Amino acid sequence: MENPYQASAVPVTKEPSAESNADLELAPRGHRLGAAILDSIFSGLFIVAVLFAAGFVSGIFLEDAEAFWLNNFGAGPSGQMSLLGGALLMAVALSGWLLINGYFIVRNGQTLGKLILKIKMVRADSGALPSLPRVVFLRFLPVNLVALIPLVGNLILLADALFIFGDERRCLHDRIAGTRVVLAVPSVAASQVAA
């Protein structure tokens, strides 16, 4: 009697990458770190501007604006921000991130930080530019949503960053989204090797 759960006897082979993918040179780790720092600065400035404007507007329209901000965004007895405050801050951060980077991601697979440092995101399987939904829902949101969980979130963020030290230089968010980060303009040495 044949076992329906038996593994296939057909050998598994790795599919060859697209030729355009072979010419892509992985971005140096320092470039990726620099781009992440720049993206954090740009997003942080956006968040500060939005929160400043929201504080100003709430001061005009709310009777007790100080209590509203302390109850929702200030540290409570546990030292943690409220769930509502975290969700609102995440929504503001995502909106800012999309406003700042959406055009560049669709156009050439780059955030503003990656654009400045001349690196870009590509699909790991084909070398094609990733779609905006792939970047947002697979690359950005999963790790950032898990980061909101106390203690565990910080460990996941650490693990995400440490994955960069593997041979493929792909962080956890790259692996989830099926992307990798490459030089936007291949170096001269890489193009000579490919020739």
XYZ file of N, CA and C in Angstrom:
585
model
N 0.837 -1.184 0.000
C 0.000 0.000 0.000
C 0.885 1.252 0.000
N 0.539 2.235 -0.835
C 1.345 3.445 -0.959
C 0.977 4.442 0.135
N 2.009 5.040 0.721
C 1.811 6.029 1.789
C 1.497 7.384 1.160
N 0.306 7.975 1.373
C -0.031 9.275 0.761
C 0.759 10.428 1.373
N 1.395 10.191 2.516
C 2.143 11.263 3.187
C 3.650 11.186 2.947
N 4.059 10.219 2.133
C 5.480 10.029 1.858
C 6.014 11.195 1.026
N 7.243 11.602 1.339
C 7.878 12.684 0.595
C 8.114 12.257 -0.845
N 8.084 13.203 -1.734
C 8.299 12.940 -3.149
C 9.718 12.455 -3.382
N 9.891 11.559 -4.339
C 11.208 11.049 -4.687
C 11.898 11.949 -5.703
N 11.200 12.951 -6.205
C 11.765 13.874 -7.182
C 12.730 14.817 -6.467
N 13.983 14.924 -6.948
C 14.922 15.824 -6.268
C 14.494 17.286 -6.413
N 14.685 18.027 -5.358
C 14.339 19.442 -5.352
C 15.555 20.230 -5.810
N 15.364 21.054 -6.816
C 16.464 21.884 -7.309
C 16.081 23.340 -7.164
N 17.086 24.146 -7.007
C 16.861 25.576 -6.873
C 16.629 26.164 -8.263
N 15.580 26.982 -8.385
C 15.307 27.616 -9.673
C 16.383 28.661 -9.956
N 16.839 28.748 -11.195
C 17.841 29.765 -11.512
C 17.245 31.162 -11.399
N 18.052 32.089 -10.961
C 17.612 33.478 -10.837
C 17.535 34.104 -12.220
N 16.755 35.160 -12.319
C 16.670 35.898 -13.573
C 18.033 36.510 -13.878
N 18.364 36.644 -15.164
C 19.674 37.178 -15.516
C 19.890 38.570 -14.950
N 18.854 39.399 -14.951
C 19.003 40.749 -14.419
C 19.323 40.713 -12.934
N 18.884 39.660 -12.251
C 19.123 39.512 -10.828
C 20.597 39.189 -10.555
N 21.267 38.509 -11.494
C 22.657 38.110 -11.305
C 23.594 39.311 -11.298
N 23.231 40.378 -11.969
C 24.091 41.549 -12.055
C 23.975 42.475 -10.845
N 23.042 42.206 -9.946
C 22.803 43.094 -8.821
C 23.777 42.800 -7.685
N 24.412 43.846 -7.185
C 25.387 43.721 -6.097
C 24.706 44.081 -4.774
N 24.835 43.229 -3.762
C 24.235 43.488 -2.462
C 24.752 44.792 -1.884
N 23.870 45.536 -1.251
C 24.247 46.803 -0.620
C 25.114 46.528 0.601
N 26.148 47.341 0.822
C 26.962 47.177 2.031
C 26.114 47.406 3.284
N 26.477 46.731 4.357
C 25.722 46.854 5.603
C 25.711 48.293 6.111
N 26.812 49.002 5.956
C 26.889 50.398 6.406
C 25.915 51.293 5.659
N 25.746 51.041 4.365
C 24.767 51.816 3.584
C 23.349 51.558 4.092
N 23.069 50.297 4.393
C 21.731 49.954 4.890
C 21.476 50.605 6.238
N 22.481 50.583 7.117
C 22.341 51.223 8.426
C 22.128 52.722 8.253
N 22.926 53.345 7.394
C 22.784 54.781 7.150
C 21.412 55.139 6.612
N 20.902 54.328 5.679
C 19.573 54.579 5.111
C 18.503 54.433 6.186
N 18.640 53.420 7.054
C 17.661 53.224 8.136
C 17.684 54.407 9.097
N 18.867 54.917 9.397
C 18.976 56.077 10.289
C 18.325 57.297 9.643
N 18.626 57.540 8.369
C 18.024 58.686 7.668
C 16.503 58.556 7.600
N 16.010 57.355 7.284
C 14.556 57.147 7.223
C 13.908 57.384 8.584
N 14.588 56.973 9.654
C 14.063 57.207 11.009
C 14.015 58.695 11.332
N 15.028 59.422 10.922
C 15.056 60.872 11.156
C 13.914 61.548 10.404
N 13.739 61.195 9.118
C 12.674 61.809 8.325
C 11.298 61.479 8.903
N 11.091 60.209 9.282
C 9.804 59.811 9.866
C 9.587 60.482 11.213
N 10.647 60.556 12.006
C 10.545 61.209 13.318
C 10.176 62.668 13.198
N 10.779 63.366 12.254
C 10.441 64.780 12.043
C 8.980 64.936 11.640
N 8.499 64.023 10.790
C 7.092 64.062 10.385
C 6.194 63.840 11.590
N 6.505 62.842 12.409
C 5.685 62.533 13.588
C 5.659 63.708 14.550
N 6.821 64.320 14.792
C 6.884 65.474 15.695
C 6.018 66.612 15.160
N 6.095 66.861 13.855
C 5.295 67.934 13.260
C 3.799 67.645 13.407
N 3.402 66.396 13.148
C 1.982 66.037 13.260
C 1.522 66.137 14.710
N 2.315 65.622 15.648
C 1.926 65.685 17.057
C 1.875 67.126 17.555
N 2.791 67.958 17.089
C 2.761 69.368 17.466
C 1.475 70.018 16.961
N 1.146 69.750 15.697
C -0.073 70.320 15.125
C -1.306 69.773 15.848
N -1.305 68.460 16.158
C -2.438 67.860 16.862
C -2.580 68.445 18.263
N -1.461 68.682 18.930
C -1.506 69.298 20.255
C -2.055 70.707 20.200
N -1.658 71.443 19.189
C -2.134 72.805 19.023
C -3.645 72.821 18.763
N -4.081 71.953 17.825
C -5.503 71.897 17.474
C -6.337 71.403 18.658
N -5.840 70.381 19.369
C -6.610 69.858 20.503
C -6.719 70.893 21.616
N -5.716 71.734 21.748
C -5.770 72.804 22.742
C -6.877 73.797 22.441
N -7.186 73.940 21.174
C -8.247 74.852 20.763
C -9.624 74.217 20.957
N -9.754 72.920 20.598
C -11.070 72.280 20.553
C -11.441 71.436 21.772
N -10.480 71.003 22.556
C -10.795 70.158 23.709
C -10.749 70.977 24.988
N -11.692 70.729 25.859
C -11.757 71.458 27.119
C -10.572 71.116 28.014
N -10.229 69.822 28.087
C -9.120 69.397 28.933
C -8.106 68.641 28.068
N -7.413 69.374 27.200
C -6.470 68.769 26.263
C -5.310 68.099 26.983
N -4.854 68.683 28.079
C -3.720 68.103 28.800
C -4.061 66.702 29.312
N -5.235 66.520 29.870
C -5.656 65.207 30.365
C -5.770 64.216 29.216
N -6.301 64.660 28.069
C -6.410 63.787 26.905
C -5.040 63.262 26.493
N -4.059 64.150 26.376
C -2.718 63.747 25.942
C -2.032 62.873 26.978
N -2.174 63.194 28.249
C -1.545 62.374 29.287
C -2.190 61.001 29.388
N -3.519 60.937 29.275
C -4.209 59.656 29.380
C -3.926 58.737 28.199
N -3.734 59.302 27.014
C -3.573 58.483 25.821
C -2.131 58.315 25.360
N -1.288 59.289 25.637
C 0.080 59.209 25.126
C 1.137 59.246 26.222
N 0.755 59.656 27.408
C 1.717 59.699 28.507
C 1.877 58.333 29.133
N 2.955 58.157 29.882
C 3.189 56.888 30.555
C 2.224 56.755 31.719
N 1.496 55.659 31.742
C 0.570 55.391 32.844
C 1.311 54.748 34.000
N 0.582 54.158 34.940
C 1.219 53.520 36.099
C 2.204 52.424 35.706
N 1.949 51.743 34.589
C 2.844 50.667 34.154
C 4.060 51.203 33.413
N 4.074 52.497 33.107
C 5.172 53.070 32.341
C 5.017 52.879 30.847
N 3.894 52.319 30.412
C 3.647 52.055 29.001
C 2.607 53.023 28.448
N 2.743 53.314 27.149
C 1.750 54.123 26.462
C 0.466 53.313 26.326
N -0.675 53.977 26.312
C -1.949 53.262 26.166
C -2.031 52.617 24.785
N -2.889 51.625 24.664
C -3.079 50.936 23.393
C -3.566 51.903 22.321
N -4.504 52.777 22.695
C -5.002 53.781 21.756
C -3.866 54.698 21.304
N -3.057 55.121 22.250
C -1.932 55.992 21.911
C -0.945 55.305 20.989
N -0.643 54.048 21.261
C 0.269 53.295 20.404
C -0.282 53.107 19.005
N -1.580 52.805 18.921
C -2.210 52.607 17.612
C -2.236 53.915 16.815
N -2.569 55.019 17.495
C -2.581 56.314 16.801
C -1.185 56.709 16.348
N -0.195 56.492 17.199
C 1.179 56.830 16.833
C 1.650 55.967 15.668
N 1.279 54.689 15.666
C 1.637 53.798 14.560
C 0.958 54.256 13.270
N -0.294 54.675 13.346
C -1.007 55.163 12.158
C -0.354 56.431 11.616
N 0.046 57.313 12.514
C 0.733 58.543 12.091
C 2.075 58.195 11.465
N 2.802 57.263 12.085
C 4.105 56.871 11.558
C 3.975 56.246 10.173
N 2.998 55.358 9.996
C 2.802 54.721 8.698
C 2.388 55.746 7.652
N 1.501 56.662 8.023
C 1.085 57.714 7.084
C 2.270 58.567 6.663
N 3.071 58.951 7.631
C 4.252 59.755 7.322
C 5.234 58.997 6.459
N 5.452 57.740 6.801
C 6.376 56.907 6.038
C 5.909 56.782 4.590
N 4.584 56.585 4.403
C 4.049 56.468 3.048
C 4.128 57.793 2.289
N 3.820 58.900 2.979
C 3.903 60.213 2.326
C 5.330 60.526 1.890
N 6.272 60.206 2.749
C 7.675 60.517 2.449
C 8.235 59.563 1.392
N 7.891 58.278 1.483
C 8.572 57.263 0.679
C 7.753 56.608 -0.423
N 6.430 56.709 -0.390
C 5.584 55.987 -1.342
C 5.959 56.197 -2.795
N 6.145 57.432 -3.196
C 6.492 57.737 -4.592
C 7.802 57.073 -4.993
N 8.819 57.191 -4.130
C 10.135 56.633 -4.458
C 10.119 55.106 -4.484
N 9.310 54.496 -3.616
C 9.210 53.032 -3.601
C 8.597 52.529 -4.901
N 7.512 53.154 -5.342
C 6.853 52.741 -6.576
C 7.757 53.011 -7.781
N 8.411 54.152 -7.771
C 9.224 54.569 -8.922
C 10.492 53.737 -9.072
N 11.237 53.545 -7.954
C 12.527 52.857 -8.088
C 12.927 51.989 -6.895
N 11.967 51.585 -6.061
C 12.269 50.667 -4.973
C 13.104 51.264 -3.850
N 12.991 52.575 -3.648
C 13.823 53.242 -2.654
C 12.997 54.065 -1.674
N 13.438 54.064 -0.431
C 12.949 55.051 0.521
C 13.829 56.277 0.324
N 13.515 57.364 0.987
C 14.338 58.568 0.835
C 15.775 58.313 1.307
N 15.923 57.585 2.405
C 17.266 57.246 2.896
C 18.030 56.384 1.902
N 17.350 55.411 1.308
C 17.997 54.551 0.310
C 18.350 55.351 -0.940
N 17.504 56.283 -1.318
C 17.772 57.138 -2.477
C 19.051 57.944 -2.259
N 19.188 58.527 -1.077
C 20.370 59.332 -0.757
C 21.638 58.477 -0.793
N 21.544 57.234 -0.302
C 22.721 56.363 -0.235
C 22.859 55.430 -1.440
N 22.018 55.641 -2.455
C 22.107 54.927 -3.727
C 22.010 53.406 -3.584
N 21.026 52.978 -2.787
C 20.689 51.566 -2.687
C 19.190 51.419 -2.931
N 18.736 50.202 -3.235
C 17.311 50.014 -3.505
C 16.875 48.604 -3.129
N 15.551 48.442 -2.958
C 14.949 47.145 -2.675
C 14.567 46.483 -3.990
N 14.804 45.174 -4.072
C 14.358 44.392 -5.219
C 13.784 43.081 -4.714
N 13.009 42.416 -5.535
C 12.514 41.082 -5.194
C 13.704 40.125 -5.203
N 13.790 39.290 -4.208
C 14.907 38.348 -4.112
C 14.858 37.294 -5.217
N 13.663 36.954 -5.681
C 13.536 35.895 -6.680
C 13.772 36.357 -8.109
N 13.518 37.627 -8.405
C 13.595 38.064 -9.801
C 14.443 39.315 -10.029
N 14.721 40.064 -8.996
C 15.441 41.322 -9.169
C 14.541 42.468 -9.582
N 13.237 42.201 -9.726
C 12.275 43.249 -10.096
C 11.968 44.119 -8.876
N 11.455 45.301 -9.127
C 11.071 46.180 -8.024
C 9.875 45.579 -7.286
N 9.873 45.653 -5.964
C 8.714 45.143 -5.217
C 7.551 46.126 -5.321
N 6.340 45.599 -5.234
C 5.164 46.472 -5.277
C 5.019 47.204 -3.940
N 4.301 48.310 -3.957
C 4.066 49.067 -2.725
C 3.326 48.216 -1.684
N 2.275 47.463 -2.053
C 1.633 46.608 -1.044
C 2.591 45.581 -0.435
N 3.482 45.010 -1.228
C 4.467 44.056 -0.704
C 5.368 44.746 0.316
N 5.825 45.933 -0.014
C 6.722 46.661 0.898
C 5.994 47.033 2.185
N 4.776 47.541 2.059
C 4.033 47.985 3.248
C 3.573 46.805 4.095
N 2.885 45.834 3.469
C 2.226 44.777 4.239
C 3.121 43.593 4.584
N 4.228 43.422 3.884
C 5.122 42.308 4.198
C 6.468 42.770 4.761
N 6.939 43.914 4.309
C 8.274 44.351 4.732
C 8.212 45.297 5.926
N 7.264 46.208 5.954
C 7.205 47.257 6.984
C 6.325 46.867 8.172
N 5.076 46.518 7.906
C 4.109 46.311 8.991
C 4.366 45.127 9.920
N 4.674 43.920 9.419
C 4.795 42.798 10.357
C 5.783 43.035 11.495
N 6.975 43.436 11.171
C 7.991 43.639 12.208
C 7.632 44.834 13.089
N 7.103 45.888 12.489
C 6.757 47.073 13.276
C 5.538 46.856 14.168
N 4.597 46.030 13.751
C 3.455 45.718 14.616
C 3.884 44.841 15.783
N 4.722 43.859 15.512
C 5.226 42.999 16.588
C 6.075 43.816 17.563
N 6.719 44.857 17.066
C 7.555 45.708 17.921
C 6.735 46.412 18.999
N 5.421 46.528 18.813
C 4.569 47.173 19.810
C 4.326 46.297 21.041
N 4.613 45.004 20.939
C 4.411 44.101 22.071
C 5.538 44.336 23.083
N 5.192 44.649 24.326
C 6.238 44.888 25.328
C 7.192 43.702 25.447
N 8.462 43.989 25.589
C 9.571 43.040 25.723
C 9.796 42.195 24.479
N 8.791 41.446 24.053
C 8.940 40.584 22.883
C 9.250 41.428 21.646
N 8.598 42.564 21.533
C 8.810 43.435 20.384
C 10.252 43.873 20.244
N 10.870 44.213 21.362
C 12.277 44.628 21.317
C 13.181 43.483 20.887
N 12.874 42.274 21.326
C 13.669 41.111 20.921
C 13.518 40.831 19.429
N 12.302 40.996 18.916
C 12.073 40.797 17.479
C 12.833 41.855 16.676
N 12.811 43.102 17.130
C 13.563 44.151 16.433
C 15.061 43.851 16.430
N 15.560 43.336 17.549
C 16.971 42.968 17.623
C 17.269 41.825 16.654
N 16.426 40.806 16.651
C 16.616 39.676 15.733
C 16.549 40.147 14.283
N 15.605 41.038 13.989
C 15.472 41.589 12.641
C 16.784 42.229 12.195
N 17.362 43.033 13.054
C 18.613 43.719 12.713
C 19.785 42.746 12.604
N 19.840 41.743 13.460
C 20.974 40.814 13.467
C 21.021 39.908 12.239
N 19.880 39.703 11.590
C 19.859 38.882 10.381
C 20.742 39.477 9.282
N 21.059 40.755 9.351
C 21.878 41.417 8.332
C 23.275 40.806 8.259
N 23.706 40.138 9.329
C 25.057 39.593 9.360
C 25.170 38.217 8.705
N 24.084 37.723 8.123
C 24.138 36.468 7.368
C 24.805 36.691 6.015
N 25.100 35.608 5.327
C 25.763 35.695 4.021
C 24.946 36.465 2.991
N 23.612 36.364 3.073
C 22.751 37.038 2.094
C 22.496 38.504 2.443
N 22.927 38.946 3.632
C 22.702 40.325 4.106
C 21.226 40.709 4.052
N 20.356 39.787 4.422
C 18.913 40.049 4.414
C 18.405 40.042 5.842
N 17.766 41.129 6.241
C 17.151 41.208 7.564
C 15.901 40.339 7.586
N 15.328 40.181 8.766
C 14.109 39.382 8.907
C 12.990 39.956 8.037
N 12.860 41.296 8.017
C 11.804 41.899 7.198
C 12.032 41.652 5.707
N 13.293 41.525 5.277
C 13.582 41.176 3.879
C 13.117 39.759 3.577
N 13.363 38.858 4.513
C 12.989 37.454 4.310
C 11.470 37.289 4.278
N 10.766 38.026 5.153
C 9.302 37.956 5.165
C 8.732 38.455 3.835
N 9.291 39.541 3.319
C 8.770 40.160 2.096
C 9.359 39.571 0.814
N 10.381 38.736 0.932
C 11.018 38.189 -0.265
C 11.786 39.256 -1.023
N 12.453 40.153 -0.284
C 13.212 41.230 -0.921
C 14.676 41.155 -0.499
N 15.491 41.917 -1.186
C 16.868 42.139 -0.773
C 17.234 43.557 -1.179
N 18.289 44.076 -0.590
C 18.702 45.450 -0.873
C 20.023 45.405 -1.628
N 20.053 46.105 -2.749
C 21.210 46.088 -3.639
C 21.648 47.523 -3.934
N 22.833 47.632 -4.517
C 23.277 48.945 -4.963
C 22.411 49.393 -6.130
N 21.980 50.643 -6.107
C 21.143 51.156 -7.201
C 21.972 51.290 -8.466
N 23.237 51.615 -8.321
C 24.165 51.712 -9.431
C 25.286 50.724 -9.124
N 25.365 49.595 -9.874
C 26.407 48.609 -9.565
C 27.801 49.211 -9.651
N 28.676 48.732 -8.764
C 30.048 49.234 -8.764
C 30.780 48.759 -10.011
N 31.891 49.394 -10.346
C 32.671 49.034 -11.524
C 33.194 47.609 -11.387
N 33.637 47.234 -10.188
C 34.183 45.896 -9.981
C 33.120 44.822 -10.244
N 31.888 45.041 -9.821
C 30.815 44.075 -10.020
C 30.486 43.927 -11.507
N 30.491 45.028 -12.241
C 30.166 44.945 -13.673
C 31.287 44.270 -14.441
N 32.550 44.390 -14.001
C 33.654 43.700 -14.658
C 33.602 42.201 -14.399
N 33.216 41.807 -13.191
C 33.087 40.391 -12.846
C 31.980 39.758 -13.670
N 30.865 40.468 -13.868
C 29.723 39.950 -14.610
C 30.052 39.776 -16.098
N 30.981 40.573 -16.620
C 31.309 40.540 -18.050
C 32.153 39.390 -18.449
